[in-house]
Amino acid sequence: MKISSASWIALSERSSAAAPVFRRRFACQKAVKAATLEVTCDGVYEAVLNGERVGRFILAPGWTEYRKRLQVQSYDVKNLLKEDNNLEITVGSGWYRRTNAPWTGTRNPDEFLPAMLIAALHIVYADGAEETILTDESWEAAESEVTQSGIFYGEDVDMTRIPVFRPAVICDYPKDALIPQEGPEVREQETVFPRSSFRTPRGEWVIDFGQNLTGYMAFEITAHAGERLCLSTAEVLDRNGNFYNANYRSARSQLKYVCREGQQFYKPRFTFFGFRFLRVDEFPQGFSAKNIRAIVLHSEMTRTGWLHSSDHMLNRLFSNILWSQKGNYLDIPTDCPQRDERYGWTGDGQIFCRTATYQYDVRSFFRKWLNDMRAAQHDNGWVPEVIPSLTAYKPGGGAWSDAVTIIPWQLFETYGDLSFLSDMYPAMEKWIAYIPTVSTEKDLWTGCWTYGDWLALDAPEDYRPATIELSKRGYSSDGLVCSAFYANSVDIVIRAGELLGKDVSGYREMYKRIVRAYKARFSDRLNTQTEKVLTLHFGLTDTPQALADALADQIVSCGTKLQTGLVGTPYLLHELSRYGHAEIAWSLLLRREYPGWLYSVSKGATTVWEHWDGIKPDGSFWDDDMNSYNHYAYGSVADWVFGAACGIRPLKPGFAQALIAPQPDRRVASLSAVLDTVHGRIRSAWSRTDDGFRYEIETPTDAKIVIDGRTYAVGKGKYLF
Ligand code: BGC
C-alpha cells in the first residue's frame, strides 16, 4: 500500500472537540489513466474531492481492533479529478476516540489523541508517468463546521463557521496496524419518510417514522444564518404519549445544527442513531416534517432468507427480526444501536448468528469480525466479551466468549466454507485450553465470572442477589451454563479438527471427561428450563426423551410460558420440537401475552426488544436502565421457523444436501420459507387444508423430505404433497 509511505497528520498535537478538516490542493496537467486514493484515520472520516463525496462508505474506516488492525480504504477517484483539484478530508471522533461509556468504569486512552489522518493519492498519467501525493506538511488543516461529534454523542454543526486553514502537523504515530479493507462497507440502504408529526401531551413536537431503525436524518431547508435545528432521538413514547429516551442512558444522541444563510441540505457525517421518533427541539422558521427523512444504514449484505405466513402478527415478528439485524449489523454485530453500548457483544453475536446467516449473506461481514476476535484474544486464550475489545474490561464467560467456536462452525454449516474453520482453529484451541486454567473444578467450568442465562425470568420473587448485575441473570446455575458451553466448544474443536485433518485424539479424551463430569455433577439438578434445554441441546444426558418430556411438563405447568433468558431461548423451541413437543413450541411462538414473541408485536414493536416486557401491559417501562427496543437476541427464533416450522436444515454443510421436514400447526393457515443457499434456492411452504396440510417444496440439490413421518429421497426439483 502506498499509504505506508505517508505521514500521520493532525491539526495540532492536542486533542480537541471539533472535527478537523484537512486540505490539499494540486494540479493535474496531463490526461489521467488511473487514480486511487488510500485513506484512513483514528476516527471516522468523509473525503470530498472537488466538491464530490469520495465513495459510498459511511463511517469509514469502520470499527476494528484498532491497535492491531486499522482498515485502509482504496477508492478509484479518476472520474473526480480535474485540472485544479481540492481534496478535503474531515475526521470525526467515531469509535476510535469515543467508545468507552461511563458505565464501563474505564477511560479509552485513545480519547486523548488528536484526530489524525493518513492518506495517499496515487495518479498514473496516460503517458506512463506516476505521481503520489502523501499526507505530509504540505497539507493544511482547520477546525471544520462540525464542532463536536461522537458515536454516542451525535453531532454539533455550525455552518456559519469559516474554517481557518494552517499547515498540518506531523504526528509520530505507528503505521504497523494498517491493513487493507476487509469487511463490506456500511452504506445508505433505504429512505424512510415521516409517517406523522404531532404535539405530545407535554407539548413536544415529535415526528414519527413508523419504524425503529438505525441511521440518521437528512433534511433540506431554507433558513437564515444562525437559526438552529435541534433534533433528539427516541425509540418509543411513554405511556402518556410523551417523548422518552431515558433508555439511551449516557448516549446524548442528538443533532444540533446551526444554519447558514439560504437553502441547505444536511445529514450527519460522523455518527448514527437508533430511533423511530425525532423530537424537534429548535427549528428555523418554516421548518416542517416535509423537510426531513430518515436514512437507514447498515453493512452491505445480500438478502438470502424470507419468511411469510397467513398471520399478520407473525409477519410483523419476522419483519421485526429482519429490522433488528439491519439495525445491528453496522460494521460489527452489536447488541443494540441506540444506548451507550452498541458494542460487539460476543454472546449476542453467537445467539443470533444462525438466524443472521439465513436472512442475509454475512460471510464477509463475519470474516472481518472474527479476524478482530482473533486479534483481541489474549495470549493465554481469553476471549474478551466485546469485540472489538474495550480497554481493561472483563473477560467473557460461558456462552459469550464461546462465540469463538460457535460462529465459525455456524458459518461453515450455512455456507460450507471450510476456511472459517481453518482460519479460526488456532483461536478455538487456545480458548478451550484457557478454560481449565481458570475453572475451580476439574473437567468443568465453574467459579468464574459469567452472565449466566442473562435476563431469564425464573428467579424466585424473593431472590435478592448481592449485585444488580446478578439480579439480571435468572436462576440457572452458572457452572452448568458454562460447563455446557465448554463441552460444546470442545465438541466443535473435535469436529472442525477432523474436517481439517488434525489429530484430535486428545480432545476426544477431554470431551469424554467433561461429559462424564457434567453428568455426575448436574444430572440430578436440572431445575430451570434453561438447564434442561442446554443439557438436551449439547447432548449431555443419557435420557434425552425423558428430559425433554420433563421440560414440556414444566412449561405447561407454569401456564405454557417460557422462562428462559438470552442463553436458553435460542434452543428452547428446537429442543421441544425435536423431541415430539412441536405443539408446545408453537404455543410459545404464538403466545400474545408476556412473556412471548407476539407480546411486543401486540404493543406495536417494529424491532425485537431486549426484554420480553420492555413495555409492560400497563404501558410502563421495564426500567430506564438496560431497556433496548432493538436487541436481536430473542429474534433468534427465526432459525426455528426456517429450520423446524418450515423444516429446512443442512444435511451436508452449505446445504449441499438438505433435510426438509416441516412441522406445521393448525393454528396457522399457511407459512413459507425461502432460503437462497450457496447451491441455490430452497423453498418450503405449507398451508392448512380441511383434513391436513398441503406442502410445496423446492430444492436445488438432493434432499430428504419428511412429511407426516414418511421420508422421500428426492433430487433437484419442485414437489407437492
Ligand atoms: C448487553 C447485552 C449483553 C450483556 C452482557 C448488556 O448490556 O446489551 O445484550 O450481552 O450486557 O450480559
XYZ file of C-alpha atoms and ligand atoms in Angstrom:
733
model
C 0.000 0.000 0.000
C 1.290 3.442 -0.979
C -0.130 4.797 2.272
C 2.685 3.267 4.306
C 4.988 5.996 2.934
C 2.616 8.755 4.105
C 2.760 10.502 7.483
C 0.046 10.796 10.085
C -1.040 14.419 10.232
C -3.173 16.439 12.650
C -4.399 19.969 13.193
C -2.345 20.217 16.352
C -0.701 17.842 18.772
C -3.559 18.125 21.264
C -6.991 16.591 21.001
C -9.879 18.970 20.513
C -13.653 18.575 20.256
C -14.041 19.936 16.735
C -13.555 17.635 13.763
C -10.583 18.895 11.763
C -10.765 19.197 8.009
C -7.543 18.505 6.085
C -6.948 20.025 2.690
C -4.555 19.508 -0.200
C -4.718 21.408 -3.468
C -2.937 20.059 -6.537
C -2.973 20.286 -10.302
C -3.209 17.529 -12.938
C -1.961 18.989 -16.158
C -1.907 15.755 -18.160
C -4.513 13.157 -19.041
C -5.052 10.710 -16.166
C -5.186 6.969 -16.738
C -5.866 5.863 -13.152
C -6.126 7.447 -9.728
C -6.509 5.713 -6.372
C -6.997 7.361 -3.008
C -5.946 5.319 0.022
C -7.092 6.729 3.329
C -7.743 6.006 6.989
C -7.819 7.845 10.299
C -8.150 7.448 14.072
C -11.855 8.226 13.985
C -14.320 8.270 11.112
C -13.798 10.364 8.011
C -15.501 11.801 4.978
C -13.399 12.574 1.925
C -14.541 15.101 -0.667
C -12.721 15.683 -3.948
C -13.669 18.808 -5.914
C -16.951 19.011 -4.022
C -17.959 15.353 -4.603
C -18.052 12.764 -1.835
C -15.470 10.028 -2.428
C -17.082 6.565 -2.332
C -20.236 5.413 -0.550
C -18.679 4.049 2.652
C -20.364 5.742 5.634
C -18.353 5.918 8.874
C -15.175 4.646 7.222
C -12.805 3.087 8.235
C -15.298 1.130 10.375
C -14.555 -0.424 13.744
C -11.748 -2.926 14.200
C -9.290 -3.934 16.925
C -7.588 -0.618 16.166
C -4.274 -1.094 17.933
C -3.638 -4.141 15.765
C -5.856 -3.665 12.750
C -6.879 -0.403 11.154
C -8.508 -0.739 7.741
C -7.363 1.394 4.812
C -9.899 2.124 2.075
C -8.922 2.442 -1.572
C -11.134 4.495 -3.850
C -10.980 4.871 -7.590
C -11.132 8.674 -7.955
C -10.138 9.040 -11.594
C -13.516 10.437 -12.606
C -13.465 13.082 -9.894
C -10.151 14.632 -10.948
C -9.930 17.943 -12.797
C -7.105 20.231 -13.787
C -7.139 22.094 -10.485
C -8.070 19.894 -7.587
C -9.066 20.322 -3.986
C -9.094 17.239 -1.755
C -10.713 17.731 1.669
C -10.992 15.059 4.352
C -12.811 15.686 7.638
C -12.175 13.449 10.652
C -14.778 12.923 13.426
C -14.174 11.112 16.704
C -16.050 7.931 15.721
C -15.384 4.754 17.626
C -11.629 5.165 17.830
C -11.526 8.022 20.324
C -15.012 7.880 21.851
C -16.075 4.333 22.725
C -15.853 3.714 26.454
C -19.159 4.746 28.003
C -19.035 5.883 31.669
C -20.669 2.634 32.853
C -17.654 0.596 31.715
C -15.691 2.271 34.505
C -12.666 2.702 32.239
C -11.433 5.521 30.021
C -10.340 4.891 26.477
C -6.724 6.133 26.417
C -7.107 6.963 22.725
C -9.562 9.737 23.571
C -6.554 11.935 24.346
C -5.173 11.537 20.827
C -5.678 14.321 18.321
C -7.779 13.492 15.253
C -5.229 12.174 12.770
C -5.359 11.417 9.093
C -3.159 9.361 6.819
C -3.689 9.187 3.061
C -2.009 8.608 -0.279
C -3.318 9.631 -3.687
C -1.651 7.704 -6.491
C -2.074 9.053 -10.004
C -0.988 7.294 -13.200
C -0.935 9.552 -16.245
C -1.736 8.474 -19.783
C 1.902 8.995 -20.751
C 3.010 6.462 -18.112
C 4.265 8.994 -15.575
C 3.211 8.435 -11.947
C 2.737 10.750 -9.011
C 1.856 10.096 -5.385
C 0.514 12.758 -3.064
C 1.083 11.714 0.540
C -0.172 13.292 3.742
C 2.709 15.444 4.996
C 3.464 19.054 5.983
C 2.255 20.280 2.580
C -1.331 19.657 3.754
C -3.364 22.286 5.556
C -5.837 21.774 8.373
C -8.613 23.728 10.079
C -11.430 23.223 12.545
C -14.408 22.269 10.401
C -18.036 23.255 10.931
C -18.509 20.023 12.916
C -17.839 21.415 16.378
C -18.277 18.102 18.169
C -19.181 14.522 17.233
C -19.198 11.021 18.659
C -20.918 7.704 18.154
C -22.929 8.080 21.381
C -22.891 11.867 21.311
C -24.397 12.655 17.941
C -23.198 15.721 16.098
C -22.974 19.501 16.616
C -22.591 21.505 13.428
C -22.167 25.237 12.947
C -22.476 26.158 9.295
C -21.670 29.809 9.991
C -18.156 28.824 10.931
C -15.476 29.599 8.367
C -12.537 27.210 8.586
C -9.185 28.951 9.047
C -6.505 26.783 7.477
C -2.931 26.475 8.682
C -0.180 23.938 7.981
C -0.931 20.464 9.363
C 1.461 18.986 11.915
C 3.167 15.623 11.503
C 2.414 13.065 14.233
C 4.690 10.297 15.295
C 2.089 7.521 15.381
C 2.637 3.870 14.403
C 1.625 2.603 10.987
C 2.061 -1.116 11.569
C -1.658 -1.687 12.227
C -2.699 -0.572 8.720
C -4.437 -3.320 6.724
C -6.495 -3.245 3.511
C -10.278 -3.008 3.908
C -11.756 -6.427 4.773
C -15.434 -6.178 5.609
C -18.319 -4.935 3.500
C -18.836 -1.168 3.522
C -21.530 0.476 5.636
C -23.780 2.278 3.179
C -27.041 4.142 2.977
C -29.619 1.447 2.258
C -33.094 2.931 2.173
C -35.093 6.059 2.896
C -37.998 6.230 5.335
C -40.378 9.189 5.249
C -42.223 10.560 8.293
C -45.491 8.786 8.995
C -46.865 11.506 11.224
C -45.929 14.671 13.023
C -47.730 15.739 16.200
C -47.663 17.503 19.557
C -47.317 15.274 22.611
C -49.406 15.927 25.739
C -46.336 17.653 27.149
C -46.285 19.937 24.132
C -43.231 18.493 22.384
C -43.154 18.417 18.612
C -42.486 14.829 17.557
C -42.007 13.255 14.135
C -42.747 9.524 13.824
C -41.074 7.444 11.097
C -43.229 4.414 11.915
C -40.204 2.128 12.071
C -37.463 1.792 14.659
C -34.308 1.995 12.560
C -30.600 2.669 12.585
C -29.157 5.507 10.558
C -29.602 9.246 10.527
C -31.916 12.018 9.500
C -31.413 14.126 6.378
C -33.041 17.487 5.854
C -33.353 20.229 3.297
C -34.299 23.706 4.493
C -34.139 27.356 3.655
C -33.052 29.374 6.659
C -31.276 32.441 7.923
C -27.711 32.209 9.153
C -27.689 31.472 12.887
C -31.110 29.793 13.053
C -30.915 26.401 14.764
C -32.317 22.954 14.144
C -32.032 20.587 17.130
C -33.293 17.050 16.925
C -33.373 14.430 19.699
C -33.991 10.749 19.004
C -36.140 8.114 20.733
C -37.339 4.583 20.071
C -40.663 4.704 21.915
C -43.077 7.148 23.534
C -44.034 6.784 27.176
C -47.439 5.592 28.276
C -48.841 9.113 28.106
C -47.576 9.560 24.578
C -44.683 11.809 25.565
C -41.185 11.708 24.137
C -38.953 9.288 26.068
C -35.313 8.329 25.682
C -34.026 7.726 29.207
C -33.185 4.214 27.983
C -30.300 5.693 25.946
C -28.568 6.280 29.283
C -25.452 8.419 28.755
C -25.770 8.450 24.951
C -26.794 12.025 24.096
C -27.885 11.026 20.600
C -28.772 14.476 19.250
C -28.123 16.547 16.178
C -27.578 20.258 16.833
C -27.288 22.260 13.660
C -26.697 25.989 13.223
C -27.848 27.094 9.770
C -26.024 29.193 7.225
C -27.921 31.608 5.023
C -30.121 30.211 2.260
C -31.078 26.781 1.043
C -29.155 23.897 2.565
C -29.097 20.139 2.797
C -27.503 18.235 5.656
C -27.159 14.785 7.158
C -24.780 13.833 9.973
C -21.457 12.506 8.783
C -19.749 11.131 11.878
C -22.424 9.360 13.898
C -25.511 7.178 13.700
C -28.674 6.893 15.756
C -31.137 4.148 16.724
C -34.576 5.773 16.542
C -38.150 5.820 15.405
C -39.112 9.247 16.748
C -37.473 12.661 16.466
C -38.262 15.489 18.848
C -37.840 18.857 17.173
C -36.325 20.899 19.972
C -35.443 24.008 17.972
C -36.183 24.775 14.351
C -35.819 27.528 11.777
C -38.907 29.379 10.679
C -40.896 27.459 8.131
C -39.466 24.057 9.045
C -41.908 21.158 8.709
C -41.824 17.350 8.748
C -41.851 17.520 4.943
C -38.256 18.779 5.108
C -36.937 15.657 6.742
C -36.441 11.942 6.124
C -34.619 9.059 7.748
C -31.839 7.166 6.022
C -31.199 3.554 7.012
C -27.571 2.477 7.335
C -26.087 -0.992 7.581
C -23.267 -3.072 6.200
C -23.709 -4.197 2.605
C -25.249 -7.682 2.653
C -27.342 -9.620 0.137
C -30.713 -10.810 1.398
C -30.980 -14.610 1.333
C -33.949 -15.549 3.509
C -37.666 -14.745 3.533
C -40.446 -15.872 5.875
C -44.113 -15.261 5.272
C -47.252 -16.525 6.957
C -51.019 -16.064 6.950
C -50.814 -14.482 10.405
C -50.154 -10.743 10.319
C -48.650 -10.774 13.813
C -46.149 -13.456 12.847
C -45.297 -11.454 9.739
C -44.684 -8.398 11.882
C -42.414 -10.501 14.113
C -40.476 -11.707 11.044
C -40.149 -8.119 9.880
C -39.015 -7.000 13.351
C -36.297 -9.666 13.358
C -35.084 -8.544 9.948
C -35.057 -4.885 11.022
C -33.115 -5.798 14.155
C -30.458 -7.455 12.030
C -30.303 -4.429 9.729
C -30.135 -2.138 12.743
C -27.366 -4.064 14.460
C -25.168 -5.160 11.568
C -23.473 -1.818 11.177
C -19.862 -2.819 10.567
C -19.863 -5.138 13.606
C -22.655 -7.230 15.160
C -23.892 -5.051 18.038
C -26.205 -5.718 20.974
C -28.207 -2.569 20.236
C -27.817 0.587 18.161
C -29.076 3.341 20.455
C -27.821 3.448 24.061
C -24.252 3.868 25.311
C -23.197 0.371 24.244
C -23.547 -0.522 20.548
C -20.766 -2.961 21.319
C -19.859 -6.218 19.618
C -21.125 -8.378 22.468
C -19.908 -11.874 21.711
C -22.890 -13.565 23.394
C -25.497 -11.708 21.385
C -23.392 -12.269 18.264
C -23.377 -16.044 18.614
C -27.006 -16.269 19.768
C -28.307 -14.584 16.626
C -25.693 -15.922 14.213
C -27.708 -18.788 12.697
C -30.706 -16.570 12.029
C -28.369 -13.936 10.594
C -26.849 -16.413 8.128
C -30.337 -17.349 6.925
C -31.599 -13.799 6.438
C -28.523 -12.373 4.721
C -25.229 -13.442 3.221
C -22.976 -12.439 6.119
C -19.770 -14.204 5.114
C -17.575 -11.196 4.610
C -19.242 -9.304 7.492
C -18.267 -12.062 9.922
C -14.865 -12.773 8.414
C -13.727 -9.300 9.390
C -15.234 -9.505 12.884
C -13.723 -12.933 13.515
C -10.341 -11.550 12.491
C -10.832 -8.888 15.153
C -11.759 -11.588 17.642
C -8.502 -13.388 16.881
C -6.590 -10.152 17.218
C -8.277 -9.369 20.549
C -7.728 -12.811 22.046
C -5.148 -12.672 24.819
C -2.043 -14.840 24.749
C -3.493 -17.057 27.468
C -6.531 -17.804 25.268
C -9.016 -15.494 26.993
C -11.506 -14.004 24.524
C -12.873 -10.572 25.569
C -16.618 -10.256 25.961
C -16.957 -7.480 23.401
C -15.150 -7.370 20.062
C -13.528 -5.000 19.171
C -12.418 -5.064 22.789
C -12.659 -2.212 25.246
C -9.673 -1.251 27.308
C -9.351 -3.068 30.611
C -12.772 -4.619 30.552
C -13.957 -8.032 31.780
C -13.200 -11.402 30.234
C -16.180 -13.082 28.634
C -17.823 -16.042 30.302
C -19.634 -19.147 29.072
C -21.856 -18.613 26.018
C -20.228 -15.209 25.378
C -16.602 -15.995 24.572
C -17.697 -19.342 23.140
C -18.614 -17.254 20.104
C -15.044 -18.091 19.036
C -16.122 -21.687 18.293
C -19.860 -21.335 17.660
C -19.772 -18.635 14.976
C -17.125 -20.195 12.705
C -18.968 -23.510 12.974
C -22.290 -21.886 12.075
C -20.749 -20.119 9.083
C -19.304 -23.430 7.930
C -22.675 -25.134 8.390
C -24.638 -22.498 6.459
C -22.119 -21.788 3.692
C -19.990 -24.940 3.565
C -16.799 -22.858 3.563
C -14.064 -24.671 5.465
C -11.845 -21.586 5.606
C -13.927 -20.220 8.502
C -12.793 -23.243 10.498
C -9.195 -23.326 9.314
C -8.745 -19.585 9.968
C -10.190 -19.806 13.465
C -8.910 -23.220 14.535
C -5.863 -21.990 16.472
C -8.031 -19.444 18.317
C -10.570 -22.142 19.166
C -7.854 -24.414 20.514
C -6.418 -21.591 22.615
C -9.876 -20.862 24.009
C -10.578 -24.411 25.208
C -7.080 -24.614 26.641
C -7.768 -21.447 28.643
C -10.928 -22.669 30.421
C -9.239 -25.319 32.645
C -6.714 -22.702 33.787
C -9.470 -20.619 35.409
C -12.090 -23.205 36.388
C -12.370 -24.202 40.043
C -13.381 -27.794 39.224
C -11.622 -30.320 37.062
C -13.263 -31.061 33.684
C -15.968 -28.481 34.301
C -16.092 -24.726 34.033
C -17.095 -23.326 37.383
C -16.277 -20.488 39.739
C -15.736 -17.838 37.056
C -17.355 -14.583 36.075
C -20.236 -15.192 33.689
C -23.545 -13.643 32.661
C -25.302 -16.977 33.179
C -28.679 -17.196 31.470
C -28.804 -13.423 31.197
C -32.264 -11.850 31.666
C -34.035 -15.171 32.377
C -37.365 -14.952 34.162
C -37.010 -17.898 36.519
C -35.574 -16.363 39.699
C -37.968 -16.614 42.671
C -39.619 -13.368 43.767
C -37.629 -13.233 46.987
C -34.265 -13.807 45.260
C -32.021 -10.936 46.400
C -28.537 -11.367 44.976
C -25.587 -9.271 46.066
C -25.323 -7.058 42.982
C -27.700 -5.559 40.446
C -25.821 -7.340 37.702
C -26.507 -10.706 39.364
C -30.193 -9.881 39.670
C -30.496 -9.769 35.890
C -29.463 -13.377 35.410
C -32.279 -15.722 36.321
C -31.784 -18.835 38.368
C -29.825 -21.264 36.218
C -26.558 -22.499 37.680
C -23.618 -20.517 36.316
C -21.427 -23.600 36.490
C -23.922 -25.615 34.465
C -24.283 -22.938 31.794
C -20.515 -22.510 31.459
C -19.762 -26.236 31.560
C -22.385 -26.990 28.894
C -20.819 -24.399 26.601
C -17.348 -25.691 27.432
C -18.410 -29.188 26.318
C -19.899 -27.715 23.153
C -16.765 -25.747 22.332
C -14.595 -28.848 22.750
C -17.034 -30.803 20.574
C -16.766 -28.141 17.851
C -12.955 -28.252 18.046
C -13.125 -32.024 17.541
C -15.495 -31.797 14.573
C -13.543 -28.936 12.995
C -10.244 -30.719 13.642
C -11.492 -33.883 11.951
C -12.505 -31.912 8.867
C -9.122 -30.195 8.815
C -7.209 -33.454 9.188
C -5.844 -32.701 12.659
C -5.075 -35.182 15.383
C -7.982 -34.722 17.783
C -7.493 -37.807 19.931
C -6.517 -35.689 22.944
C -9.660 -33.563 22.539
C -11.813 -36.693 22.320
C -10.500 -37.812 25.699
C -11.021 -34.326 27.064
C -14.605 -34.295 25.797
C -15.374 -37.669 27.391
C -14.076 -36.423 30.724
C -16.146 -33.241 30.517
C -19.342 -35.120 29.670
C -18.715 -37.587 32.498
C -18.055 -34.800 34.984
C -21.089 -32.841 33.765
C -23.427 -35.779 34.195
C -22.046 -36.605 37.628
C -22.329 -33.018 38.788
C -25.565 -31.774 37.206
C -27.834 -34.702 36.151
C -29.954 -34.539 39.279
C -30.004 -30.743 39.391
C -31.668 -29.855 36.119
C -34.220 -27.469 37.549
C -34.707 -24.469 35.299
C -35.948 -24.582 31.710
C -32.560 -23.391 30.510
C -30.699 -26.049 32.487
C -32.785 -28.694 30.748
C -32.565 -27.045 27.324
C -28.759 -26.724 27.364
C -28.326 -30.285 28.611
C -30.504 -31.530 25.756
C -29.088 -29.264 23.098
C -25.477 -30.139 23.789
C -26.203 -33.870 24.203
C -25.222 -34.044 27.856
C -27.824 -36.539 29.084
C -28.345 -40.300 28.750
C -32.110 -39.900 28.823
C -32.954 -37.107 26.380
C -36.572 -38.099 25.771
C -37.392 -38.174 29.478
C -35.660 -34.834 29.985
C -37.497 -33.249 27.052
C -40.796 -34.595 28.422
C -39.954 -33.077 31.803
C -39.171 -29.751 30.085
C -42.509 -29.861 28.272
C -44.354 -30.655 31.539
C -42.582 -27.830 33.314
C -43.563 -25.339 30.599
C -47.195 -26.471 30.607
C -47.456 -26.478 34.377
C -46.368 -22.852 34.573
C -49.059 -21.797 32.122
C -47.227 -22.611 28.833
C -44.771 -19.799 29.395
C -41.082 -19.638 28.678
C -38.768 -18.507 31.446
C -35.501 -18.716 29.542
C -33.057 -15.836 29.048
C -30.573 -14.993 26.320
C -28.767 -18.313 26.567
C -31.641 -20.811 26.776
C -34.154 -19.143 24.465
C -32.438 -19.797 21.098
C -32.557 -23.575 21.630
C -35.852 -23.893 23.525
C -38.246 -24.416 20.623
C -35.709 -26.575 18.765
C -35.453 -28.999 21.697
C -39.208 -29.143 22.170
C -39.936 -29.900 18.531
C -37.008 -32.306 18.250
C -38.484 -34.497 20.976
C -42.117 -34.543 19.871
C -43.383 -31.390 21.558
C -43.796 -29.190 18.489
C -47.253 -28.182 19.622
C -45.836 -26.623 22.794
C -43.102 -24.922 20.775
C -45.798 -23.435 18.549
C -47.793 -22.326 21.604
C -44.764 -20.432 22.867
C -44.209 -18.814 19.482
C -47.850 -17.790 19.101
C -48.307 -16.515 22.647
C -49.518 -12.930 22.620
C -49.174 -12.256 26.316
C -45.997 -11.589 28.255
C -43.658 -13.461 28.073
C -43.840 -14.346 24.409
C -42.689 -13.274 20.969
C -46.016 -11.781 19.912
C -46.415 -9.738 23.083
C -44.072 -6.986 21.853
C -45.824 -7.143 18.474
C -49.154 -6.533 20.242
C -47.519 -3.482 21.828
C -46.602 -2.054 18.441
C -42.958 -3.148 18.286
C -41.212 -2.720 14.938
C -37.930 -4.324 16.087
C -37.094 -7.044 18.642
C -36.920 -5.943 22.273
C -34.215 -6.685 24.806
C -36.798 -7.605 27.461
C -39.944 -9.618 26.946
C -41.722 -6.797 28.815
C -39.719 -3.754 27.697
C -43.126 -2.076 27.816
C -45.401 -3.645 30.427
C -49.091 -4.368 29.890
C -49.991 -1.114 31.691
C -47.695 0.853 29.364
C -44.955 1.459 31.939
C -41.353 0.540 31.184
C -39.334 -2.427 32.412
C -36.731 0.083 33.572
C -34.801 3.097 32.288
C -31.570 1.193 32.505
C -30.833 -1.607 30.041
C -34.076 -1.432 28.109
C -33.379 -1.523 24.417
C -36.105 -1.815 21.801
C -33.689 -3.033 19.154
C -31.893 -6.070 20.551
C -31.909 -9.059 18.254
C -31.085 -11.905 20.655
C -34.668 -13.199 21.008
C -35.060 -12.796 17.261
C -33.011 -15.983 17.008
C -36.397 -17.724 16.992
C -36.391 -17.149 13.216
C -33.962 -20.030 12.813
C -36.596 -22.310 14.382
C -39.140 -21.048 11.862
C -36.750 -21.787 8.977
C -35.338 -24.983 10.487
C -38.319 -26.618 12.227
C -41.630 -24.935 11.383
C -40.651 -24.971 7.693
C -38.109 -27.682 8.403
C -35.150 -26.591 6.245
C -31.872 -27.935 7.600
C -28.462 -28.771 6.128
C -27.702 -32.490 5.901
C -24.366 -31.610 4.375
C -22.506 -28.331 5.059
C -23.719 -25.427 2.965
C -26.994 -27.281 2.234
C -25.172 -29.372 -0.384
C -27.852 -31.805 0.705
C -30.871 -30.601 2.645
C -33.377 -32.104 5.017
C -36.812 -30.595 4.632
C -39.086 -31.742 7.430
C -41.796 -29.161 8.146
C -43.660 -29.209 11.453
C -46.877 -27.317 10.729
C -49.510 -26.272 13.234
C -53.228 -25.939 12.622
C -53.430 -22.600 14.386
C -51.652 -21.054 11.400
C -53.251 -21.239 7.942
C -50.012 -21.044 5.979
C -46.290 -20.479 6.303
C -43.452 -20.350 3.820
C -39.687 -20.045 3.967
C -37.336 -19.279 1.119
C -33.612 -19.716 1.585
C -31.043 -18.837 -1.064
C -28.210 -21.215 -0.225
C -24.844 -21.290 -1.974
C -26.285 -24.199 -4.011
C -29.483 -22.402 -4.985
C -32.950 -21.704 -3.662
C -34.760 -23.924 -1.179
C -38.429 -23.253 -0.610
C -40.664 -24.934 1.924
C -44.283 -23.818 2.170
C -47.334 -25.361 3.756
C -50.976 -24.474 4.042
C -53.780 -25.901 6.105
C -56.460 -27.896 4.271
C -59.729 -29.383 5.572
C -58.119 -32.642 6.535
C -54.413 -31.910 6.828
C -51.767 -29.795 5.109
C -50.603 -29.138 1.586
C -46.826 -28.853 1.157
C -44.895 -27.207 -1.658
C -41.194 -27.911 -1.615
C -38.415 -26.848 -3.944
C -34.815 -27.974 -3.697
C -31.770 -27.144 -5.848
C -29.892 -30.314 -4.808
C -30.564 -33.811 -3.472
C -32.754 -33.643 -0.415
C -34.622 -35.739 2.073
C -38.167 -34.602 2.540
C -40.014 -35.817 5.616
C -43.799 -35.425 5.607
C -46.030 -36.996 8.261
C -43.231 -39.331 9.337
C -42.511 -40.620 5.792
C -39.138 -39.918 4.201
C -38.762 -39.233 0.482
C -35.282 -39.117 -1.048
C -35.521 -36.665 -3.954
C -33.289 -34.896 -6.463
C -33.350 -31.265 -7.565
C -36.915 -30.164 -8.321
C -40.301 -28.960 -7.126
C -42.589 -31.269 -5.155
C -46.158 -31.156 -3.965
C -47.537 -33.251 -1.095
C -25.934 -6.054 26.552
C -26.254 -7.483 26.295
C -25.019 -8.227 26.658
C -24.915 -8.056 28.140
C -23.969 -8.909 28.852
C -25.793 -5.898 28.018
O -25.681 -4.634 28.481
O -26.808 -5.184 25.965
O -27.064 -7.838 25.322
O -24.885 -9.499 26.201
O -24.816 -6.732 28.528
O -24.702 -9.617 29.670
